[in-house]
Short mmCIF file of C-alpha atoms in Angstrom, two decimals:
data_model
loop_
_atom_site.label_atom_id
_atom_site.label_comp_id
_atom_site.label_asym_id
_atom_site.label_seq_id
_atom_site.Cartn_x
_atom_site.Cartn_y
_atom_site.Cartn_z
CA UNK A 1 -33.40 57.81 -126.14
CA UNK A 2 -35.44 59.36 -123.33
CA UNK A 3 -36.65 55.95 -122.28
CA UNK A 4 -33.03 54.79 -122.05
CA UNK A 5 -32.14 57.75 -119.83
CA UNK A 6 -35.14 57.03 -117.62
CA UNK A 7 -34.10 53.43 -117.27
CA UNK A 8 -30.57 54.42 -116.19
CA UNK A 9 -31.94 56.88 -113.63
CA UNK A 10 -34.25 54.28 -112.12
CA UNK A 11 -31.43 51.77 -111.99
CA UNK A 12 -29.19 54.25 -110.11
CA UNK A 13 -31.94 55.06 -107.67
CA UNK A 14 -32.49 51.38 -107.02
CA UNK A 15 -28.79 50.88 -106.37
CA UNK A 16 -28.46 53.89 -104.07
CA UNK A 17 -31.73 53.26 -102.27
CA UNK A 18 -32.39 49.52 -102.10
CA UNK A 19 -35.79 48.39 -101.08
CA UNK A 20 -36.07 48.00 -97.33
CA UNK A 21 -38.55 45.22 -97.51
CA UNK A 22 -36.09 43.21 -99.67
CA UNK A 23 -33.08 43.33 -97.17
CA UNK A 24 -32.00 40.05 -95.53
CA UNK A 25 -29.67 40.25 -92.49
CA UNK A 26 -27.00 37.64 -92.06
CA UNK A 27 -26.62 35.87 -88.73
CA UNK A 28 -23.81 37.00 -86.47
CA UNK A 29 -20.51 35.44 -87.52
CA UNK A 30 -18.08 33.80 -85.10
CA UNK A 31 -14.42 34.88 -85.10
CA UNK A 32 -11.65 32.78 -83.57
CA UNK A 33 -7.92 32.33 -83.63
CA UNK A 34 -4.88 32.79 -81.35
CA UNK A 35 -5.01 35.45 -78.64
CA UNK A 36 -1.38 36.56 -79.09
CA UNK A 37 1.32 36.49 -81.72
CA UNK A 38 4.81 37.76 -82.27
CA UNK A 39 5.36 40.70 -84.55
CA UNK A 40 6.41 39.47 -87.98
CA UNK A 41 4.93 36.03 -87.58
CA UNK A 42 2.00 34.54 -89.56
CA UNK A 43 -1.22 33.43 -87.87
CA UNK A 44 -4.53 32.05 -89.19
CA UNK A 45 -7.81 33.73 -88.33
CA UNK A 46 -11.15 32.04 -88.89
CA UNK A 47 -14.66 33.45 -89.30
CA UNK A 48 -17.91 31.63 -90.09
CA UNK A 49 -21.68 31.99 -89.81
CA UNK A 50 -23.07 28.92 -88.07
CA UNK A 51 -25.93 27.21 -89.97
CA UNK A 52 -25.85 29.46 -93.01
CA UNK A 53 -27.22 28.01 -96.30
CA UNK A 54 -24.49 26.72 -98.59
CA UNK A 55 -26.02 28.57 -101.51
CA UNK A 56 -25.43 31.97 -99.85
CA UNK A 57 -22.20 33.66 -100.90
CA UNK A 58 -20.66 35.67 -98.04
CA UNK A 59 -17.83 38.14 -98.09
CA UNK A 60 -15.77 38.39 -94.85
CA UNK A 61 -13.62 41.36 -93.84
CA UNK A 62 -11.23 41.58 -90.88
CA UNK A 63 -10.17 44.81 -89.14
CA UNK A 64 -9.07 46.29 -85.80
CA UNK A 65 -11.94 47.73 -83.79
CA UNK A 66 -10.16 51.05 -83.27
CA UNK A 67 -9.60 51.45 -87.04
CA UNK A 68 -12.70 50.11 -88.84
CA UNK A 69 -11.75 51.83 -92.09
CA UNK A 70 -8.56 49.78 -92.42
CA UNK A 71 -9.23 46.19 -93.58
CA UNK A 72 -6.37 43.89 -92.60
CA UNK A 73 -7.71 40.81 -94.40
CA UNK A 74 -10.72 39.56 -96.41
CA UNK A 75 -12.18 36.32 -97.75
CA UNK A 76 -15.10 35.48 -100.08
CA UNK A 77 -17.00 32.30 -99.26
CA UNK A 78 -18.82 31.37 -102.50
CA UNK A 79 -19.92 27.87 -101.61
CA UNK A 80 -20.51 28.09 -97.86
CA UNK A 81 -16.98 27.26 -96.69
CA UNK A 82 -15.42 28.82 -93.57
CA UNK A 83 -13.37 31.98 -94.07
CA UNK A 84 -9.67 31.57 -93.37
CA UNK A 85 -6.96 34.19 -93.68
CA UNK A 86 -3.21 33.99 -93.05
CA UNK A 87 -2.19 37.27 -91.48
CA UNK A 88 1.31 38.76 -91.26
CA UNK A 89 1.31 40.27 -87.77
CA UNK A 90 2.12 43.95 -87.36
CA UNK A 91 2.27 45.99 -84.15
CA UNK A 92 -0.77 48.03 -85.20
CA UNK A 93 -2.90 44.88 -85.15
CA UNK A 94 -2.73 44.87 -81.35
CA UNK A 95 -6.21 45.35 -79.92
CA UNK A 96 -9.68 43.88 -80.57
CA UNK A 97 -10.27 42.21 -83.94
CA UNK A 98 -13.69 42.22 -85.69
CA UNK A 99 -15.04 40.05 -88.48
CA UNK A 100 -17.66 41.62 -90.77
CA UNK A 101 -19.92 39.40 -92.88
CA UNK A 102 -21.84 40.78 -95.87
CA UNK A 103 -23.42 39.44 -99.05
CA UNK A 104 -20.97 38.75 -101.83
CA UNK A 105 -21.86 41.28 -104.54
CA UNK A 106 -25.37 41.31 -103.11
CA UNK A 107 -26.53 44.62 -101.69
CA UNK A 108 -29.85 43.18 -100.68
CA UNK A 109 -28.19 41.36 -97.75
CA UNK A 110 -27.55 43.38 -94.56
CA UNK A 111 -24.08 43.01 -93.01
CA UNK A 112 -23.46 41.56 -89.52
CA UNK A 113 -20.49 41.73 -87.13
CA UNK A 114 -18.81 39.20 -84.87
CA UNK A 115 -17.88 39.59 -81.25
CA UNK A 116 -14.43 41.12 -80.69
CA UNK A 117 -11.37 38.89 -80.34
CA UNK A 118 -8.78 40.28 -77.89
CA UNK A 119 -5.49 40.02 -79.70
CA UNK A 120 -2.06 40.92 -78.38
CA UNK A 121 0.90 41.63 -80.59
CA UNK A 122 4.14 40.87 -78.75
CA UNK A 123 6.98 43.07 -79.92
CA UNK A 124 10.27 41.93 -78.31
CA UNK A 125 11.72 44.67 -76.12
CA UNK A 126 14.89 46.27 -77.47
CA UNK A 127 17.38 49.06 -76.73
CA UNK A 128 16.58 50.21 -73.20
CA UNK A 129 18.18 53.34 -71.73
CA UNK A 130 17.87 55.22 -68.43
CA UNK A 131 17.08 58.90 -68.50
CA UNK A 132 17.33 61.15 -65.43
CA UNK A 133 14.68 63.73 -66.13
CA UNK A 134 15.26 65.86 -63.01
CA UNK A 135 17.75 66.91 -61.91
CA UNK A 136 20.56 66.30 -64.36
CA UNK A 137 22.92 63.38 -63.83
CA UNK A 138 25.85 65.70 -63.21
CA UNK A 139 24.18 67.85 -60.57
CA UNK A 140 22.18 65.79 -58.05
CA UNK A 141 22.25 67.22 -54.53
CA UNK A 142 21.05 65.61 -51.33
CA UNK A 143 17.49 66.47 -50.37
CA UNK A 144 16.30 66.65 -53.99
CA UNK A 145 13.85 64.28 -55.71
CA UNK A 146 15.55 61.97 -58.20
CA UNK A 147 13.54 60.51 -61.10
CA UNK A 148 14.94 57.66 -63.20
CA UNK A 149 13.01 56.76 -66.35
CA UNK A 150 13.59 53.54 -68.27
CA UNK A 151 12.91 54.16 -71.96
CA UNK A 152 12.70 51.47 -74.64
CA UNK A 153 13.06 51.76 -78.41
CA UNK A 154 10.67 48.86 -79.10
CA UNK A 155 8.52 46.54 -77.06
CA UNK A 156 4.95 45.84 -76.01
CA UNK A 157 3.55 44.45 -72.77
CA UNK A 158 6.84 45.24 -71.06
CA UNK A 159 7.50 44.88 -67.32
CA UNK A 160 10.35 46.66 -65.52
CA UNK A 161 12.63 45.60 -62.68
CA UNK A 162 15.12 47.87 -60.94
CA UNK A 163 18.45 46.83 -59.47
CA UNK A 164 20.65 48.87 -57.15
CA UNK A 165 24.28 47.73 -56.96
CA UNK A 166 23.23 44.40 -58.58
CA UNK A 167 20.54 43.72 -55.95
CA UNK A 168 16.77 44.21 -56.30
CA UNK A 169 15.62 47.61 -55.12
CA UNK A 170 14.02 47.07 -51.70
CA UNK A 171 13.56 50.64 -50.50
CA UNK A 172 10.01 52.06 -50.66
CA UNK A 173 10.58 54.13 -53.78
CA UNK A 174 7.72 55.29 -56.00
CA UNK A 175 7.38 53.19 -59.14
CA UNK A 176 5.17 53.77 -62.13
CA UNK A 177 5.64 51.82 -65.36
CA UNK A 178 9.29 52.34 -66.20
CA UNK A 179 9.83 55.24 -63.76
CA UNK A 180 11.62 55.08 -60.40
CA UNK A 181 11.30 58.12 -58.11
CA UNK A 182 13.46 58.67 -55.01
CA UNK A 183 12.39 61.47 -52.67
CA UNK A 184 14.94 63.39 -50.59
CA UNK A 185 18.03 61.56 -51.80
CA UNK A 186 21.13 61.27 -49.64
CA UNK A 187 24.59 59.78 -49.96
CA UNK A 188 23.23 56.33 -49.11
CA UNK A 189 21.18 56.38 -52.32
CA UNK A 190 24.14 56.72 -54.63
CA UNK A 191 25.42 53.76 -56.61
CA UNK A 192 24.73 51.82 -59.80
CA UNK A 193 21.09 51.65 -60.91
CA UNK A 194 20.02 49.15 -63.57
CA UNK A 195 16.70 48.87 -65.38
CA UNK A 196 15.77 45.42 -66.76
CA UNK A 197 12.86 45.52 -69.23
CA UNK A 198 11.28 42.21 -70.27
CA UNK A 199 8.24 40.71 -71.99
CA UNK A 200 7.06 37.16 -72.71
CA UNK A 201 5.31 35.19 -75.41
CA UNK A 202 3.17 32.21 -74.41
CA UNK A 203 5.03 31.97 -71.08
CA UNK A 204 7.79 30.14 -72.90
CA UNK A 205 9.85 32.80 -74.63
CA UNK A 206 11.25 35.77 -72.73
CA UNK A 207 12.82 38.87 -74.19
CA UNK A 208 14.75 41.39 -72.11
CA UNK A 209 16.99 44.39 -72.41
CA UNK A 210 18.82 46.33 -69.71
CA UNK A 211 20.63 49.57 -69.10
CA UNK A 212 22.44 51.01 -66.09
CA UNK A 213 23.68 54.35 -64.84
CA UNK A 214 25.96 55.42 -61.98
CA UNK A 215 24.33 57.95 -59.69
CA UNK A 216 26.48 60.17 -57.50
CA UNK A 217 24.82 62.33 -54.85
CA UNK A 218 26.46 65.65 -54.05
CA UNK A 219 26.49 66.37 -50.33
CA UNK A 220 26.24 69.75 -48.69
CA UNK A 221 29.16 70.50 -46.40
CA UNK A 222 28.50 69.52 -42.79
CA UNK A 223 28.81 71.74 -39.76
CA UNK A 224 32.53 72.40 -39.27
CA UNK A 225 34.47 71.83 -36.09
CA UNK A 226 37.02 74.38 -34.92
CA UNK A 227 40.14 73.75 -32.84
CA UNK A 228 43.52 75.36 -32.38
CA UNK A 229 47.08 74.67 -31.35
CA UNK A 230 49.96 76.99 -30.43
CA UNK A 231 53.58 77.02 -31.62
CA UNK A 232 56.51 79.15 -30.55
CA UNK A 233 58.23 81.19 -33.24
CA UNK A 234 61.94 81.68 -33.70
CA UNK A 235 61.66 85.31 -32.65
CA UNK A 236 60.15 84.29 -29.31
CA UNK A 237 56.57 85.09 -30.28
CA UNK A 238 53.64 82.69 -30.53
CA UNK A 239 51.00 81.93 -33.14
CA UNK A 240 47.76 79.95 -33.03
CA UNK A 241 47.12 77.40 -35.79
CA UNK A 242 43.32 77.30 -36.10
CA UNK A 243 41.82 74.22 -37.80
CA UNK A 244 38.44 74.26 -39.52
CA UNK A 245 37.21 70.79 -40.56
CA UNK A 246 33.92 69.29 -41.77
CA UNK A 247 33.08 65.58 -41.77
CA UNK A 248 31.40 65.39 -45.17
CA UNK A 249 30.60 67.40 -48.25
CA UNK A 250 31.25 67.57 -51.98
CA UNK A 251 34.10 69.84 -53.13
CA UNK A 252 34.66 72.70 -53.64
CA UNK A 253 34.55 74.31 -50.23
CA UNK A 254 34.91 77.82 -48.96
CA UNK A 255 36.07 78.19 -45.34
CA UNK A 256 36.04 81.49 -43.50
CA UNK A 257 37.46 82.39 -40.09
CA UNK A 258 35.45 84.87 -37.99
CA UNK A 259 36.28 86.69 -34.78
CA UNK A 260 32.78 87.33 -33.49
CA UNK A 261 31.30 88.69 -36.74
CA UNK A 262 34.51 90.11 -38.13
CA UNK A 263 35.98 88.25 -41.10
CA UNK A 264 39.62 87.31 -40.48
CA UNK A 265 40.46 85.11 -43.50
CA UNK A 266 38.84 83.07 -46.30
CA UNK A 267 40.13 80.09 -48.29
CA UNK A 268 38.60 78.04 -51.10
CA UNK A 269 39.90 74.50 -51.36
CA UNK A 270 39.10 70.96 -52.50
CA UNK A 271 40.10 69.48 -49.12
CA UNK A 272 37.66 69.16 -46.26
CA UNK A 273 40.11 70.73 -43.77
CA UNK A 274 41.86 74.09 -43.77
CA UNK A 275 44.33 75.85 -41.44
CA UNK A 276 44.48 79.52 -40.47
CA UNK A 277 47.41 81.20 -38.69
CA UNK A 278 46.92 83.98 -36.16
CA UNK A 279 49.38 85.75 -33.79
CA UNK A 280 48.63 85.15 -30.13
CA UNK A 281 49.83 86.21 -26.69
CA UNK A 282 49.76 83.68 -23.80
CA UNK A 283 47.40 84.41 -20.90
CA UNK A 284 45.50 87.01 -22.95
CA UNK A 285 41.95 86.67 -24.30
CA UNK A 286 42.10 87.03 -28.10
CA UNK A 287 38.40 86.83 -28.93
CA UNK A 288 35.68 84.33 -29.85
CA UNK A 289 36.46 82.40 -33.02
CA UNK A 290 34.10 80.58 -35.40
CA UNK A 291 34.42 78.80 -38.74
CA UNK A 292 32.03 79.17 -41.64
CA UNK A 293 31.90 76.44 -44.35
CA UNK A 294 29.94 76.51 -47.59
CA UNK A 295 29.51 74.74 -50.94
CA UNK A 296 26.84 75.04 -53.65
CA UNK A 297 25.36 78.12 -52.01
CA UNK A 298 24.74 76.76 -48.51
CA UNK A 299 26.72 77.74 -45.43
CA UNK A 300 27.04 76.47 -41.87
CA UNK A 301 28.74 77.92 -38.80
CA UNK A 302 30.77 76.06 -36.19
CA UNK A 303 30.33 76.38 -32.46
CA UNK A 304 32.38 79.29 -31.02
CA UNK A 305 35.57 78.78 -29.04
CA UNK A 306 37.41 81.27 -26.85
CA UNK A 307 40.90 81.92 -28.12
CA UNK A 308 43.01 82.10 -24.98
CA UNK A 309 46.17 80.18 -24.06
CA UNK A 310 46.84 79.75 -20.34
CA UNK A 311 50.32 78.78 -19.23
CA UNK A 312 50.74 75.88 -16.81
CA UNK A 313 50.69 76.79 -13.14
CA UNK A 314 49.62 75.65 -9.69
CA UNK A 315 50.20 72.29 -8.06
CA UNK A 316 50.97 69.03 -9.87
CA UNK A 317 49.38 65.91 -8.35
CA UNK A 318 49.89 62.21 -9.05
CA UNK A 319 46.98 59.81 -8.46
CA UNK A 320 47.68 56.05 -8.32
CA UNK A 321 45.21 53.45 -9.60
CA UNK A 322 45.95 49.92 -8.40
CA UNK A 323 45.11 46.69 -10.23
CA UNK A 324 44.70 43.71 -7.87
CA UNK A 325 45.30 40.13 -9.08
CA UNK A 326 43.62 36.86 -8.10
CA UNK A 327 45.86 36.43 -5.06
CA UNK A 328 44.90 39.90 -3.80
CA UNK A 329 48.36 41.19 -4.66
CA UNK A 330 48.90 44.46 -6.55
CA UNK A 331 50.34 43.45 -9.95
CA UNK A 332 49.96 46.64 -11.95
CA UNK A 333 49.52 50.32 -11.18
CA UNK A 334 48.66 53.42 -13.21
CA UNK A 335 49.89 56.86 -12.23
CA UNK A 336 47.91 59.83 -13.51
CA UNK A 337 49.47 63.28 -13.51
CA UNK A 338 47.40 66.50 -13.44
CA UNK A 339 48.45 70.13 -13.29
CA UNK A 340 46.18 72.69 -11.72
CA UNK A 341 46.20 75.15 -14.67
CA UNK A 342 47.23 75.10 -18.31
CA UNK A 343 45.59 74.99 -21.75
CA UNK A 344 48.19 72.76 -23.43
CA UNK A 345 50.04 70.89 -20.67
CA UNK A 346 52.67 68.27 -21.41
CA UNK A 347 53.90 65.78 -18.84
CA UNK A 348 57.20 63.99 -18.26
CA UNK A 349 57.77 61.01 -15.93
CA UNK A 350 60.87 60.30 -13.85
CA UNK A 351 62.09 57.26 -11.90
CA UNK A 352 64.77 58.12 -9.40
CA UNK A 353 65.25 61.40 -11.34
CA UNK A 354 65.78 59.52 -14.64
CA UNK A 355 63.29 60.38 -17.38
CA UNK A 356 61.07 57.59 -18.72
CA UNK A 357 60.44 57.83 -22.46
CA UNK A 358 57.91 55.92 -24.56
CA UNK A 359 57.86 52.29 -23.46
CA UNK A 360 60.25 50.16 -21.45
CA UNK A 361 60.45 46.67 -20.00
CA UNK A 362 58.10 47.42 -17.11
CA UNK A 363 56.41 50.69 -18.06
CA UNK A 364 54.61 52.54 -20.86
CA UNK A 365 53.72 56.20 -21.19
CA UNK A 366 50.15 56.62 -22.48
CA UNK A 367 47.91 59.36 -23.87
CA UNK A 368 48.93 62.12 -26.25
CA UNK A 369 49.96 64.46 -23.45
CA UNK A 370 51.84 61.59 -21.68
CA UNK A 371 49.81 62.14 -18.51
CA UNK A 372 49.46 58.42 -17.68
CA UNK A 373 52.26 56.07 -16.68
CA UNK A 374 51.45 52.32 -16.54
CA UNK A 375 53.76 50.13 -14.42
CA UNK A 376 54.20 46.41 -13.83
CA UNK A 377 54.90 46.01 -10.13
CA UNK A 378 58.17 44.17 -9.57
CA UNK A 379 61.80 44.47 -8.60
CA UNK A 380 62.76 46.56 -11.65
CA UNK A 381 59.95 49.06 -11.15
CA UNK A 382 60.72 49.85 -7.50
CA UNK A 383 61.77 53.40 -6.77
CA UNK A 384 60.69 57.03 -6.37
CA UNK A 385 58.48 58.45 -9.11
CA UNK A 386 57.45 62.00 -9.93
CA UNK A 387 56.10 63.88 -12.96
CA UNK A 388 56.74 67.34 -14.40
CA UNK A 389 54.25 69.56 -16.23
CA UNK A 390 55.24 72.13 -18.84
CA UNK A 391 53.61 73.97 -21.75
CA UNK A 392 53.48 71.86 -24.90
CA UNK A 393 54.51 74.83 -27.02
CA UNK A 394 57.27 75.97 -24.62
CA UNK A 395 59.15 73.60 -22.27
CA UNK A 396 61.49 76.25 -20.90
CA UNK A 397 59.73 76.15 -17.53
CA UNK A 398 58.13 73.23 -15.73
CA UNK A 399 56.47 72.30 -12.42
CA UNK A 400 57.17 69.01 -10.65
CA UNK A 401 55.03 66.85 -8.38
CA UNK A 402 56.09 65.36 -5.00
CA UNK A 403 57.92 62.04 -5.19
CA UNK A 404 56.03 58.80 -4.61
CA UNK A 405 57.61 55.49 -3.52
CA UNK A 406 56.43 52.55 -5.60
CA UNK A 407 57.50 49.02 -4.64
CA UNK A 408 55.89 45.60 -4.37
CA UNK A 409 56.39 45.46 -0.62
CA UNK A 410 54.91 48.90 0.01
CA UNK A 411 51.92 48.34 -2.27
CA UNK A 412 51.08 44.93 -0.77
CA UNK A 413 51.59 45.97 2.87
CA UNK A 414 48.33 46.37 4.71
CA UNK A 415 48.20 49.76 6.50
CA UNK A 416 47.62 49.68 10.30
CA UNK A 417 44.42 51.60 9.89
CA UNK A 418 43.10 48.91 7.54
CA UNK A 419 44.08 46.19 10.03
CA UNK A 420 42.30 48.05 12.84
CA UNK A 421 39.20 48.56 10.71
CA UNK A 422 39.13 44.89 9.62
CA UNK A 423 39.76 43.57 13.17
CA UNK A 424 37.15 45.90 14.62
CA UNK A 425 34.64 44.89 11.97
CA UNK A 426 35.34 41.21 12.62
CA UNK A 427 34.96 41.70 16.38
CA UNK A 428 31.73 43.58 15.96
CA UNK A 429 30.49 40.84 13.71
CA UNK A 430 31.30 38.19 16.32
CA UNK A 431 29.60 40.24 19.04
CA UNK A 432 26.53 40.61 16.87
CA UNK A 433 26.43 36.85 16.20
CA UNK A 434 26.81 35.99 19.90
CA UNK A 435 24.14 38.53 20.85
CA UNK A 436 21.79 37.05 18.30
CA UNK A 437 22.43 33.55 19.67
CA UNK A 438 21.83 34.62 23.29
CA UNK A 439 18.73 36.50 22.32
CA UNK A 440 17.51 33.45 20.45
CA UNK A 441 18.03 31.16 23.46
CA UNK A 442 16.35 33.58 25.87
CA UNK A 443 13.49 34.10 23.52
CA UNK A 444 13.10 30.35 23.07
CA UNK A 445 12.98 29.79 26.83
CA UNK A 446 10.44 32.54 27.29
CA UNK A 447 8.40 31.14 24.52
CA UNK A 448 8.61 27.60 25.96
CA UNK A 449 7.62 28.80 29.45
CA UNK A 450 4.78 30.82 28.06
CA UNK A 451 3.76 27.83 26.01
CA UNK A 452 3.75 25.56 29.11
CA UNK A 453 1.67 28.02 31.12
CA UNK A 454 -0.75 28.42 28.27
CA UNK A 455 -1.00 24.66 27.93
CA UNK A 456 -1.61 24.25 31.67
CA UNK A 457 -4.34 26.90 31.62
CA UNK A 458 -5.90 25.19 28.66
CA UNK A 459 -5.83 21.79 30.40
CA UNK A 460 -7.27 23.32 33.60
CA UNK A 461 -10.07 24.91 31.61
CA UNK A 462 -10.79 21.58 30.00
CA UNK A 463 -10.74 19.81 33.43
CA UNK A 464 -13.08 22.40 35.01
CA UNK A 465 -15.40 22.08 32.07
CA UNK A 466 -15.46 18.28 32.42
CA UNK A 467 -16.11 18.56 36.22
CA UNK A 468 -18.95 21.00 35.60
CA UNK A 469 -20.43 18.64 33.07
CA UNK A 470 -20.15 15.71 35.57
CA UNK A 471 -21.83 17.76 38.34
CA UNK A 472 -24.62 18.66 35.98
CA UNK A 473 -25.04 14.99 35.12
CA UNK A 474 -25.20 14.05 38.87
CA UNK A 475 -27.77 16.77 39.54
CA UNK A 476 -29.85 15.49 36.68
CA UNK A 477 -29.61 11.95 38.03
CA UNK A 478 -30.55 13.07 41.57
CA UNK A 479 -33.45 15.05 40.22
CA UNK A 480 -34.67 12.10 38.25
CA UNK A 481 -34.27 9.82 41.32
CA UNK A 482 -36.12 12.29 43.48
CA UNK A 483 -38.98 12.44 41.05
CA UNK A 484 -39.13 8.68 40.90
CA UNK A 485 -39.20 8.51 44.73
CA UNK A 486 -42.02 11.03 44.87
CA UNK A 487 -43.99 9.07 42.33
CA UNK A 488 -43.35 5.85 44.23
CA UNK A 489 -44.42 7.51 47.48
CA UNK A 490 -47.60 8.69 45.87
CA UNK A 491 -48.24 5.23 44.67
CA UNK A 492 -47.65 3.84 48.17
CA UNK A 493 -50.03 6.33 49.79
CA UNK A 494 -52.76 5.52 47.31
CA UNK A 495 -52.37 1.81 48.06
CA UNK A 496 -52.60 2.40 51.82
CA UNK A 497 -55.82 4.33 51.48
CA UNK A 498 -57.32 1.59 49.41
CA UNK A 499 -56.41 -0.95 52.09
CA UNK A 500 -58.00 1.17 54.88
CA UNK A 501 -61.18 1.50 52.96
CA UNK A 502 -61.39 -2.22 52.36
CA UNK A 503 -60.90 -2.93 56.10
CA UNK A 504 -63.58 -0.54 57.13
CA UNK A 505 -66.01 -1.94 54.70
CA UNK A 506 -65.37 -5.43 55.92
CA UNK A 507 -66.03 -4.44 59.51
CA UNK A 508 -69.32 -2.91 58.49
CA UNK A 509 -70.46 -5.97 56.73
CA UNK A 510 -69.40 -8.21 59.56
CA UNK A 511 -71.03 -6.25 62.35
CA UNK A 512 -74.68 -7.35 61.97
CA UNK A 513 -73.72 -10.93 61.46
CA UNK A 514 -71.88 -11.02 64.77
CA UNK A 515 -74.90 -9.86 66.61
#
């Protein structure tokens, strides 16, 4: 019995602590198969040890590198065949796959591991939605940072495209994965935003899902403009209608009317314009008025205006503006009326003391205050014109301008002063031309005479130079002749001496013989 126990103990020790000198390590296996697969599909993975003996039984295990404790497939090669597994693809298999080779029921063989196989699991993208993380979709104000996040329910290896009003987003927004960030939004950024999420399998199959959201940007109210008009009341008094108006902003608004810093009235409204009524006395300064506009906590002040209404007064003048046609004839004319004083003047036009209203066959009254009268010059428009100025809010009194005769003959008649100026200018021009011609002739003659004298002097200098050169040549010739004569004379004198000597010598020789 004790020997049996000892045998069991030794057997357990041998199992738990195998002999190191008896271990045999398998060569590194090779793992191969597809690099990508759709979730839910079946793929075949292969693993084998090149050149292994057929008698060696090998057990193969497959797992994801990030989860080595979870075997996703196994195969026992008992007669040296290649390991093959058919794997139902799950999303958690995405990553690097490893094949482990070990001895089949043989602990004396050391395990070996293959190189990793990069494996992608394509999960078709589904159920995309856009989330505005900050601020909320209902309360986006200009100047804030808007973040749109495209969230998917399922999908791997997903790319995102953003559309704004059905066109690709071109503005330099910040993009990160499925997030679109817009800094300092304004009204021009509002519209429909769409996120299109897509992924592909083997470049042949594309999956996509989209979602859109309408973004509205709340605008702060702009700086208001203030203006006023005056009306006459039934009791004979007057009131100013003060208008406060902003160009943009998201309702609701609060408008306040201030006289300097004193609050006169306040009104909250959904319209971008509001009216305030205030009693007023003509020709009396009523203060400096300003409008204050606010929404969502901000406020802006208008420029101040002085609240004073001056009645019309002083002289009324009419200024004509002629329009000349191609034949230099006046075809149209504009008359502009202006009163010397008055905050709200209104003008009326008269032809031969008959009032001209609106538009007729040859005239039209322009501008809101009817201060311009446009006329077509012709037979129907001939006559005496004048204008009257009165207060727009009270036409009980008016001031009239002097009358002005308008007719085709008068307008196209050249004034004597113009004739004199034109004739004088033409005469002066002729005199200037004649003077220039005379001056040119005189100058040409002077130049010709000067040219002739210069030419004569030049020819005389050339002649004198030639004569000097000829005299020098004659002197040289005379000098040479003189020298030749001297030489010849010398030669002659030498010859004469020789002859004398020969004569004397002859006489000497002949003397004794004669004796």
